[in-house]
Coordinates of C-alpha atoms and ligand atoms in Angstrom, one line a residue:
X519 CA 13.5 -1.6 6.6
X520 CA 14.2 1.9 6.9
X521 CA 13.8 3.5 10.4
X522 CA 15.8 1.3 12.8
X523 CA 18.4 1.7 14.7
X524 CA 20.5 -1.0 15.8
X525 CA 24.2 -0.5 17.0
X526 CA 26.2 -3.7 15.7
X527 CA 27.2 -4.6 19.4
X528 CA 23.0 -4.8 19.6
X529 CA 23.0 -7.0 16.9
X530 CA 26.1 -9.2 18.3
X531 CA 26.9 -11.9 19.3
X532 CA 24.4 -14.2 17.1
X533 CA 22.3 -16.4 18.8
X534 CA 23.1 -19.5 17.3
X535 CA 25.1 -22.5 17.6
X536 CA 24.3 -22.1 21.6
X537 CA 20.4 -21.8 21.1
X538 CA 20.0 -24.3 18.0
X539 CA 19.8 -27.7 18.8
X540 CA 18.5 -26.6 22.0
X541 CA 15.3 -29.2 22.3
X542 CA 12.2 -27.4 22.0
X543 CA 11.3 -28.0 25.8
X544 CA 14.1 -26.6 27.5
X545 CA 13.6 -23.8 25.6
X546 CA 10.3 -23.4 26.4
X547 CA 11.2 -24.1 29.9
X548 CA 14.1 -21.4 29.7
X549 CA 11.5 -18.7 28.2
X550 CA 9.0 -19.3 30.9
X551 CA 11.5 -18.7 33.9
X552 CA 12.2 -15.2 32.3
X553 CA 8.9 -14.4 31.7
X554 CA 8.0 -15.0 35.6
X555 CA 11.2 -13.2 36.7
X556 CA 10.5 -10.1 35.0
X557 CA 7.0 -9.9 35.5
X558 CA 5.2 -6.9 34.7
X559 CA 8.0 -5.1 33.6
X560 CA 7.7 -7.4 30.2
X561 CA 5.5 -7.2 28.0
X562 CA 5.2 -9.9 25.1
X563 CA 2.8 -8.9 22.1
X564 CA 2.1 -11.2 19.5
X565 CA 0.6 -10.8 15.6
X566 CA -1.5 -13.3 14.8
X567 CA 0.6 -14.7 11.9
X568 CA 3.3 -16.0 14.1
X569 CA 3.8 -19.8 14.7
X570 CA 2.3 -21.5 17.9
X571 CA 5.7 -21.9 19.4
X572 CA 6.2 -18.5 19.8
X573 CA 2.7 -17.3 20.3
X574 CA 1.9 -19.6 23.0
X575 CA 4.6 -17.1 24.9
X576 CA 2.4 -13.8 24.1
X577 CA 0.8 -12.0 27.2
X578 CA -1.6 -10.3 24.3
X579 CA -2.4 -11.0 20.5
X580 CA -4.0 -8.8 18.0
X581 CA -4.1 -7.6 14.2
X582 CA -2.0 -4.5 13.7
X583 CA -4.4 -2.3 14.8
X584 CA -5.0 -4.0 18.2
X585 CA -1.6 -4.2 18.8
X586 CA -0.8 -0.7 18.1
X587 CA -3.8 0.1 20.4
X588 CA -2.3 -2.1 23.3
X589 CA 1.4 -0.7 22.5
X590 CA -0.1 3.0 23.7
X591 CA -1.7 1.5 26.8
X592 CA 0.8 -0.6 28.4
X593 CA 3.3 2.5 29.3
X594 CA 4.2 0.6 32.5
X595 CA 6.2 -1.8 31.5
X596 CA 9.9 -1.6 31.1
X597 CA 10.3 -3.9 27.8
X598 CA 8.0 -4.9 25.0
X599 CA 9.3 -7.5 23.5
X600 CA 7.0 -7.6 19.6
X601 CA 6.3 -10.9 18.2
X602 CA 5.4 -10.1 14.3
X603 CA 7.2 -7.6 11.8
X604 CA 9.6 -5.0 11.6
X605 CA 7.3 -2.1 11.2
X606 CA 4.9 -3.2 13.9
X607 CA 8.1 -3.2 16.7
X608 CA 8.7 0.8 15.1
X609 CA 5.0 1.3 15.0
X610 CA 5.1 0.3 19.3
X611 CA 8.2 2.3 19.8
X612 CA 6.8 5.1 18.7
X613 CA 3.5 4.4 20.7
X614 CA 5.4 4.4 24.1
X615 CA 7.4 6.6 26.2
X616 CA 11.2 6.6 25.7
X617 CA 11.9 4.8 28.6
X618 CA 10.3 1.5 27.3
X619 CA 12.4 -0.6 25.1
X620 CA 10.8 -2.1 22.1
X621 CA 12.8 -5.6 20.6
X622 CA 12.3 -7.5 18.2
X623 CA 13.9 -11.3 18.2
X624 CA 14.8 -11.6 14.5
X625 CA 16.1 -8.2 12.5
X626 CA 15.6 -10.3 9.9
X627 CA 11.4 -10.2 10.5
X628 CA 10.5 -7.5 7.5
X629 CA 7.8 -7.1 5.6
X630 CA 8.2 -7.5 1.6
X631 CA 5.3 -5.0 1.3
X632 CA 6.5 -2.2 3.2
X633 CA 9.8 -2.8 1.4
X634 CA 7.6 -1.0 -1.9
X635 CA 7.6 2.2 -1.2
X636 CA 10.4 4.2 0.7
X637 CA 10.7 7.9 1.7
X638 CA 12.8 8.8 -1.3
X639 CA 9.9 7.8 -3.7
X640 CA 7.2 9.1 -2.3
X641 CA 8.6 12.3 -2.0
X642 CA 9.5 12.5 -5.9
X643 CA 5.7 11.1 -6.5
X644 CA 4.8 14.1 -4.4
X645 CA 6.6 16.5 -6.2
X646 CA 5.7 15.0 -9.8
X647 CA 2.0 14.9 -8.9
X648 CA 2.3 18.9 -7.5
X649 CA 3.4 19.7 -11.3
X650 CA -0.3 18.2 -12.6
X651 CA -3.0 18.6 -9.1
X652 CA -3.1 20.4 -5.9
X653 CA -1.4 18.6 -3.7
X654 CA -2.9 20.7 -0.9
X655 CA -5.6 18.7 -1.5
X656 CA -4.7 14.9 -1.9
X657 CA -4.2 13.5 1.5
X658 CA -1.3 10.4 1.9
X659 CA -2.4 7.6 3.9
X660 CA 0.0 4.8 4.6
X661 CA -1.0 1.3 5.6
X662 CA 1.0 0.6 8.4
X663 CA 2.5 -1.9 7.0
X664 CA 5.4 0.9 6.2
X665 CA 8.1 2.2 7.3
X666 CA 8.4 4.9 10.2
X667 CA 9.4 7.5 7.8
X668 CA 6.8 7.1 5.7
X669 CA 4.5 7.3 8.8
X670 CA 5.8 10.7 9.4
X671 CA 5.8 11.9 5.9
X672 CA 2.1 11.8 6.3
X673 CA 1.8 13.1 9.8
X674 CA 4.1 15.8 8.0
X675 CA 1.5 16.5 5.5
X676 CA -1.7 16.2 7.0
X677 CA -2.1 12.6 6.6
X678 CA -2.8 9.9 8.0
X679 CA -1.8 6.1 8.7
X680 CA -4.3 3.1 8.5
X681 CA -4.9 -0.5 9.2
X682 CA -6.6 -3.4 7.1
X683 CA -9.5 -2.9 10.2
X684 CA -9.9 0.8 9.7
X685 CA -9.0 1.5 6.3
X686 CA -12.7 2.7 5.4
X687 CA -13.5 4.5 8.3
X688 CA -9.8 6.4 7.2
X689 CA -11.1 7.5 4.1
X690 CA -13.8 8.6 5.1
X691 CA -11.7 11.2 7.6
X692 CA -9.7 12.0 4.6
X693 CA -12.3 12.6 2.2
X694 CA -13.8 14.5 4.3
X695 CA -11.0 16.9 4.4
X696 CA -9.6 16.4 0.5
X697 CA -10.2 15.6 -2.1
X698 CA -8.1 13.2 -3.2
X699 CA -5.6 10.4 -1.7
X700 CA -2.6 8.8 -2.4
X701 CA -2.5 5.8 -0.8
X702 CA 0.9 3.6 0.0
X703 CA 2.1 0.9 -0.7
X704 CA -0.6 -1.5 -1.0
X705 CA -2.6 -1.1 -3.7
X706 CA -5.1 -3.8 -3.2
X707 CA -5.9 -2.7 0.4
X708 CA -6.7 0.5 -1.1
X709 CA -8.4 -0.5 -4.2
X710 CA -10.8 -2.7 -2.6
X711 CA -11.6 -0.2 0.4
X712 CA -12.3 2.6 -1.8
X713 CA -14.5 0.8 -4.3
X714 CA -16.5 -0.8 -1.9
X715 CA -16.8 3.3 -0.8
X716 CA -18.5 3.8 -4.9
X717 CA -15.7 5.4 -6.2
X718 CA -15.0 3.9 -9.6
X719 CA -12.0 2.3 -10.9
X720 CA -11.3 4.5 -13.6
X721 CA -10.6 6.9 -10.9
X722 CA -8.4 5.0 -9.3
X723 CA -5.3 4.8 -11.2
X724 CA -2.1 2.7 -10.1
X725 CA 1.3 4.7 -9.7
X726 CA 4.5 2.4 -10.7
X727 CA 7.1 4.8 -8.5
X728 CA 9.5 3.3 -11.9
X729 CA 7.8 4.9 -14.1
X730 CA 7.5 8.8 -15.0
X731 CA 4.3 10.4 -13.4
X732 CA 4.0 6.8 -12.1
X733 CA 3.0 5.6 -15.6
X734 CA -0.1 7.9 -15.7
X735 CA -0.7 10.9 -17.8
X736 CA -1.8 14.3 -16.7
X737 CA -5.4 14.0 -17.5
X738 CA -5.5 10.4 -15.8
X739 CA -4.5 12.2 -12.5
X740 CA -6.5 15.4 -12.7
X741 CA -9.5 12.8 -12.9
X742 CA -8.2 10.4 -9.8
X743 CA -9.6 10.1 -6.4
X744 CA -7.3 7.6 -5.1
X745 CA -3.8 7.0 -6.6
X746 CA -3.0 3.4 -5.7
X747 CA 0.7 3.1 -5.0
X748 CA 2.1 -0.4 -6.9
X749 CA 3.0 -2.2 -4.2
X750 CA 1.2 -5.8 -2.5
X751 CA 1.7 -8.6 0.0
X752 CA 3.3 -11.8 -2.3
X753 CA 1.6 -13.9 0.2
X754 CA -1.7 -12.5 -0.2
X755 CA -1.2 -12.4 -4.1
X756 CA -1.6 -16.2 -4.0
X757 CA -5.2 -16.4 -3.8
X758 CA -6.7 -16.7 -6.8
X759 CA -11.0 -16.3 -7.6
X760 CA -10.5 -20.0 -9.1
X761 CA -9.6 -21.0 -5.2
X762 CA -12.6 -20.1 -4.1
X763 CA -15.0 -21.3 -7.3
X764 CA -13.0 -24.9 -6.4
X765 CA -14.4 -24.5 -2.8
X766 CA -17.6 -23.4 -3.8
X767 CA -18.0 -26.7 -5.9
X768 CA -16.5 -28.9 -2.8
X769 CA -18.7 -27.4 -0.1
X770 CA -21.9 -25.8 -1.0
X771 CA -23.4 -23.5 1.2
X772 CA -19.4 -23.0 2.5
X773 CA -18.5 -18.5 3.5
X774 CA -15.4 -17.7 1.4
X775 CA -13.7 -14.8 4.6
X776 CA -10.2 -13.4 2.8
X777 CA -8.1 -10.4 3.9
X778 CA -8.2 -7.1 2.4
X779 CA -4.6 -7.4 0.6
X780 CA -5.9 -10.2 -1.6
X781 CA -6.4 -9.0 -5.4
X782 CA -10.2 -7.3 -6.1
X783 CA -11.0 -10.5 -8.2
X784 CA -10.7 -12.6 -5.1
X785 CA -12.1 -10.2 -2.7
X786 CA -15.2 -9.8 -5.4
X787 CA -15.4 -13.5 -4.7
X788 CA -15.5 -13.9 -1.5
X789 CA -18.5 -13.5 1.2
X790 CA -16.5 -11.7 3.8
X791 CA -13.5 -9.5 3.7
X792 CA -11.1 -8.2 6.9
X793 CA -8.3 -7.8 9.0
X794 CA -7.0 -10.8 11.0
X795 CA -8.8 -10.0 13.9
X796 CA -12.5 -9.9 12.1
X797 CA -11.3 -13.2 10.8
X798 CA -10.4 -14.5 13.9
X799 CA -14.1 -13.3 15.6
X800 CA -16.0 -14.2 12.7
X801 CA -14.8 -17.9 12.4
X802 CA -14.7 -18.2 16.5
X803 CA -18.3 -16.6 16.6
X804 CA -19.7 -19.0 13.4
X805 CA -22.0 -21.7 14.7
X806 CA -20.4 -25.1 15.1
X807 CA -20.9 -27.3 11.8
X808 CA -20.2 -24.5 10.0
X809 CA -17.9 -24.5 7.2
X810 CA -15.3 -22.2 6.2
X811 CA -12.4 -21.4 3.5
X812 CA -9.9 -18.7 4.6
X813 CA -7.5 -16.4 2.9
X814 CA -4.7 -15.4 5.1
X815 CA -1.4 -16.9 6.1
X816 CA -1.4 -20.2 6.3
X817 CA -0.1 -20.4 10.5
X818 CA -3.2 -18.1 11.7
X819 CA -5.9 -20.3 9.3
X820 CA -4.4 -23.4 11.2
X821 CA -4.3 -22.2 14.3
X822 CA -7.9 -21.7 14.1
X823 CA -9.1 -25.2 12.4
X824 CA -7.4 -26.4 15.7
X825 CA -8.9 -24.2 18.0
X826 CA -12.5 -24.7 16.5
X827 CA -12.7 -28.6 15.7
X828 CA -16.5 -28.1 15.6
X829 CA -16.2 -26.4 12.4
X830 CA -15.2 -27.6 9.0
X831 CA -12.2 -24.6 8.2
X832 CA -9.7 -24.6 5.1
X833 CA -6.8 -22.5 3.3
X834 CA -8.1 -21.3 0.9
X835 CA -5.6 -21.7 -1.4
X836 CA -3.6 -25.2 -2.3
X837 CA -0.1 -23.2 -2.6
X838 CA 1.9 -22.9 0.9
X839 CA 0.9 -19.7 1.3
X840 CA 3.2 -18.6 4.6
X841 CA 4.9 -15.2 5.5
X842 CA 8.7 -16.1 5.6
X843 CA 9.3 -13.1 7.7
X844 CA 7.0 -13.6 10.1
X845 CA 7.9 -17.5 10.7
X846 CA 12.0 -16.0 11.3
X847 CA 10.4 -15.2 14.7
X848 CA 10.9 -18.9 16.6
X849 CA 11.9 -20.4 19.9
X850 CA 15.6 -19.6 20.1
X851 CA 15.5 -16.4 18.8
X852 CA 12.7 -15.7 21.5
X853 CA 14.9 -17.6 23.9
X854 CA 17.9 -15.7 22.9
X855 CA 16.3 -12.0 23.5
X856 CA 14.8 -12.7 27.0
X857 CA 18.2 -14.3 28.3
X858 CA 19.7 -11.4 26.8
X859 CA 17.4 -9.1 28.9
X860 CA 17.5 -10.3 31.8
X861 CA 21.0 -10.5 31.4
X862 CA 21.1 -6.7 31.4
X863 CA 22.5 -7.0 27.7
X864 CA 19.3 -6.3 25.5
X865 CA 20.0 -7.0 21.9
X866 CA 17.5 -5.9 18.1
X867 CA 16.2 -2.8 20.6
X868 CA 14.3 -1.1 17.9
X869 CA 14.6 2.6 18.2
X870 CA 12.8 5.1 15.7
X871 CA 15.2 8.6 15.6
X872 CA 13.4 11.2 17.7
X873 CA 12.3 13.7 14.8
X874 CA 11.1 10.7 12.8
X875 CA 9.3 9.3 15.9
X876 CA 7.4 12.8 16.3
X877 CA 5.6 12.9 13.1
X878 CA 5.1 9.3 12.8
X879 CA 3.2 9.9 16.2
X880 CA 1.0 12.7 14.9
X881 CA 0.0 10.5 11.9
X882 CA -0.5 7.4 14.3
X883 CA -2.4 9.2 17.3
X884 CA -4.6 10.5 13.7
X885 CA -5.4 6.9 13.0
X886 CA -6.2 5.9 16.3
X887 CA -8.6 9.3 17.2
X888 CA -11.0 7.7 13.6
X889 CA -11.5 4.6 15.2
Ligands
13P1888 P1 -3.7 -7.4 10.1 O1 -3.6 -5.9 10.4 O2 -5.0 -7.7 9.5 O3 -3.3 -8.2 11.2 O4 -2.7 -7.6 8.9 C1 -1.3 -7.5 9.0 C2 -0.6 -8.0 7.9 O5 0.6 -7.9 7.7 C3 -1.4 -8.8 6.9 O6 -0.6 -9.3 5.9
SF4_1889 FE1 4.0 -8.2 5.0 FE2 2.5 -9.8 3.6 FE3 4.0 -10.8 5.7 FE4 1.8 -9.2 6.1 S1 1.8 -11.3 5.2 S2 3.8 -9.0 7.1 S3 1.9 -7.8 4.3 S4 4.7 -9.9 3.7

């Protein structure tokens, strides 16, 4: 989790033993009177992976991409306080102007996937891959699920950062400037964006950052278009093709809707394949009766069986498929960063350093000019 600046008086004193055991009301109670004293100048933005007990709180909701979107517009607020993941409270700091404050309630809230690649091992890739193909012409692309340095080693080098929304419409920009990509760190994101672009696995090869020219040899990357960093989401790894062969059999006539970090053999699979928001729309746009098995975190697919009890919706998979990180975001963490604010002692302010924050900008403003 690379990036963040926290001073240890920020992340002092701990919120608990005054906010656990704290019932569930009062706390809910406590949240609301902060939210109506600070009005406007607080902004609460929610992913859609987080539990309802926190998400019932958020003044907006989105994938990643919406929420960076609505991070650059709202610059008139004072705080934002980000309901989700590490990487997306850095992604809003460096969407806004200095003088708003970014928090987010748990330090703990990572992202196992943007732990797989860091600054230090891109940069070797980089220099190992100038030694076999231009690198003048390969263009990086991070998901955003990365780190803020990593953002602005490809605003650095001409590149870019994308979303699971706009992946495609990103490769498109950057094969239309080079001709080649490395893409980081999810490999399936970028495997299954670029074949369903035509360009053939053989040309995709995977690089294992542990391994010397990523386990490739030279001719292997003098005949790649996309080299597929080896990194994945472990929650999205638990989908399997037989999950959705067992639904098919249950429920004929059933649409199998998955996210785009899911392995290739599950996304081959499936029907429909896209970010949490597309799944969201789809299923809330699908005509009642219908039926449905989805493959994303478990709190967002249940979410939307209760929001939609005229239609028949299941998890895909029969594993406990939940993001841990996400779910450390709960009531008295919540509870514990407002009081603090309005106490006029903010604590977990995320802060990206300035130079950092510049080129992670460039690469940021790049995604959201393709889309
Ligand atoms: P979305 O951008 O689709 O919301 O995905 C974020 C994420 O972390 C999925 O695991
Ligand atoms: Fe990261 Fe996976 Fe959690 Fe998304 S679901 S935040 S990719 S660990």
């Amino acid at each position: 989790m690379g990036g963040a600046v926290a001073s240890p008086e920020q992340t002092l004193p701990l919120p608990f033993p005054p906010y656990r055991g704290v019932p569930a009301a009062e706390l809910e109670q406590r949240i609301r009177a902060i939210k109506d004293e600070l009005g406007d100048q607080l902004l609460i933005l929610g992913h859609h992976y987080q539990q309802d007990e926190v998400i019932q709180f958020a003044d907006l909701r989105g994938d990643s991409y919406k929420l960076s979107q609505l991070a650059a517009q709202h610059q008139n607020c004072r705080t934002i306080v980000f309901c989700g993941v590490h990487f997306m409270a850095e992604t809003a700091d460096v969407l806004t102007r200095p003088e708003v404050d970014v928090i987010l309630p748990d330090m703990g809230a990572g992202c196992s996937m943007a732990d797989m690649a860091d600054l230090d091992s891109v940069e070797a890739a980089w220099t190992d891959l100038g030694e076999h193909i231009d690198t003048a012409d390969l263009m990086p692309v991070t998901y955003i699920n990365s780190t803020a340095d990593l953002k602005a080693f490809c605003g650095r080098h001409g590149g870019i950062v994308c979303t699971s929304s706009n992946a495609r419409a990103v490769l498109d920009w950057s094969f239309a400037q080079r001709r080649r990509v490395l893409f980081f760190p999810d490999q399936h994101l970028g495997r299954n964006t670029a074949r369903a672009m035509g360009i053939p696995l053989n040309e995709m090869p995977v690089w294992d950052p542990r391994e010397p020219l990523g386990g490739n040899t030279p001719q292997a990357l003098r005949a790649s278009r996309v080299l597929l960093w080896k990194g994945h989401c472990s929650v999205h790894q638990m989908f399997r093709p037989e999950h959705v062969t067992q639904f098919r059999q249950r429920f004929p006539g059933i649409t199998v809707l998955v996210h785009p970090e899911c392995t290739m053999s599950v996304v081959d699979a499936a029907d429909l394949v896209g970010s949490t928001e597309f799944i969201l729309k789809t299923v809330e746009d699908a005509p009642a009766g219908s039926t449905w098995a989805v493959g994303t975190e478990l709190h967002l697919v249940n979410r939307l069986a209760a929001e939609n009890p005229d239609k028949s919706i299941h998890f895909l998979s029969p594993m406990v498929c939940m993001c841990a990180t996400m779910y450390r975001i709960d009531l008295p963490h919540l509870a514990w960063t407002l009081e603090n604010l309005a106490q006029g002692t903010p604590v977990n302010i995320i802060k990206v350093p300035d130079e950092t924050a510049h080129w992670a900008r460039v690469a940021l403003r790049r995604m959201l000019e393709v889309k």
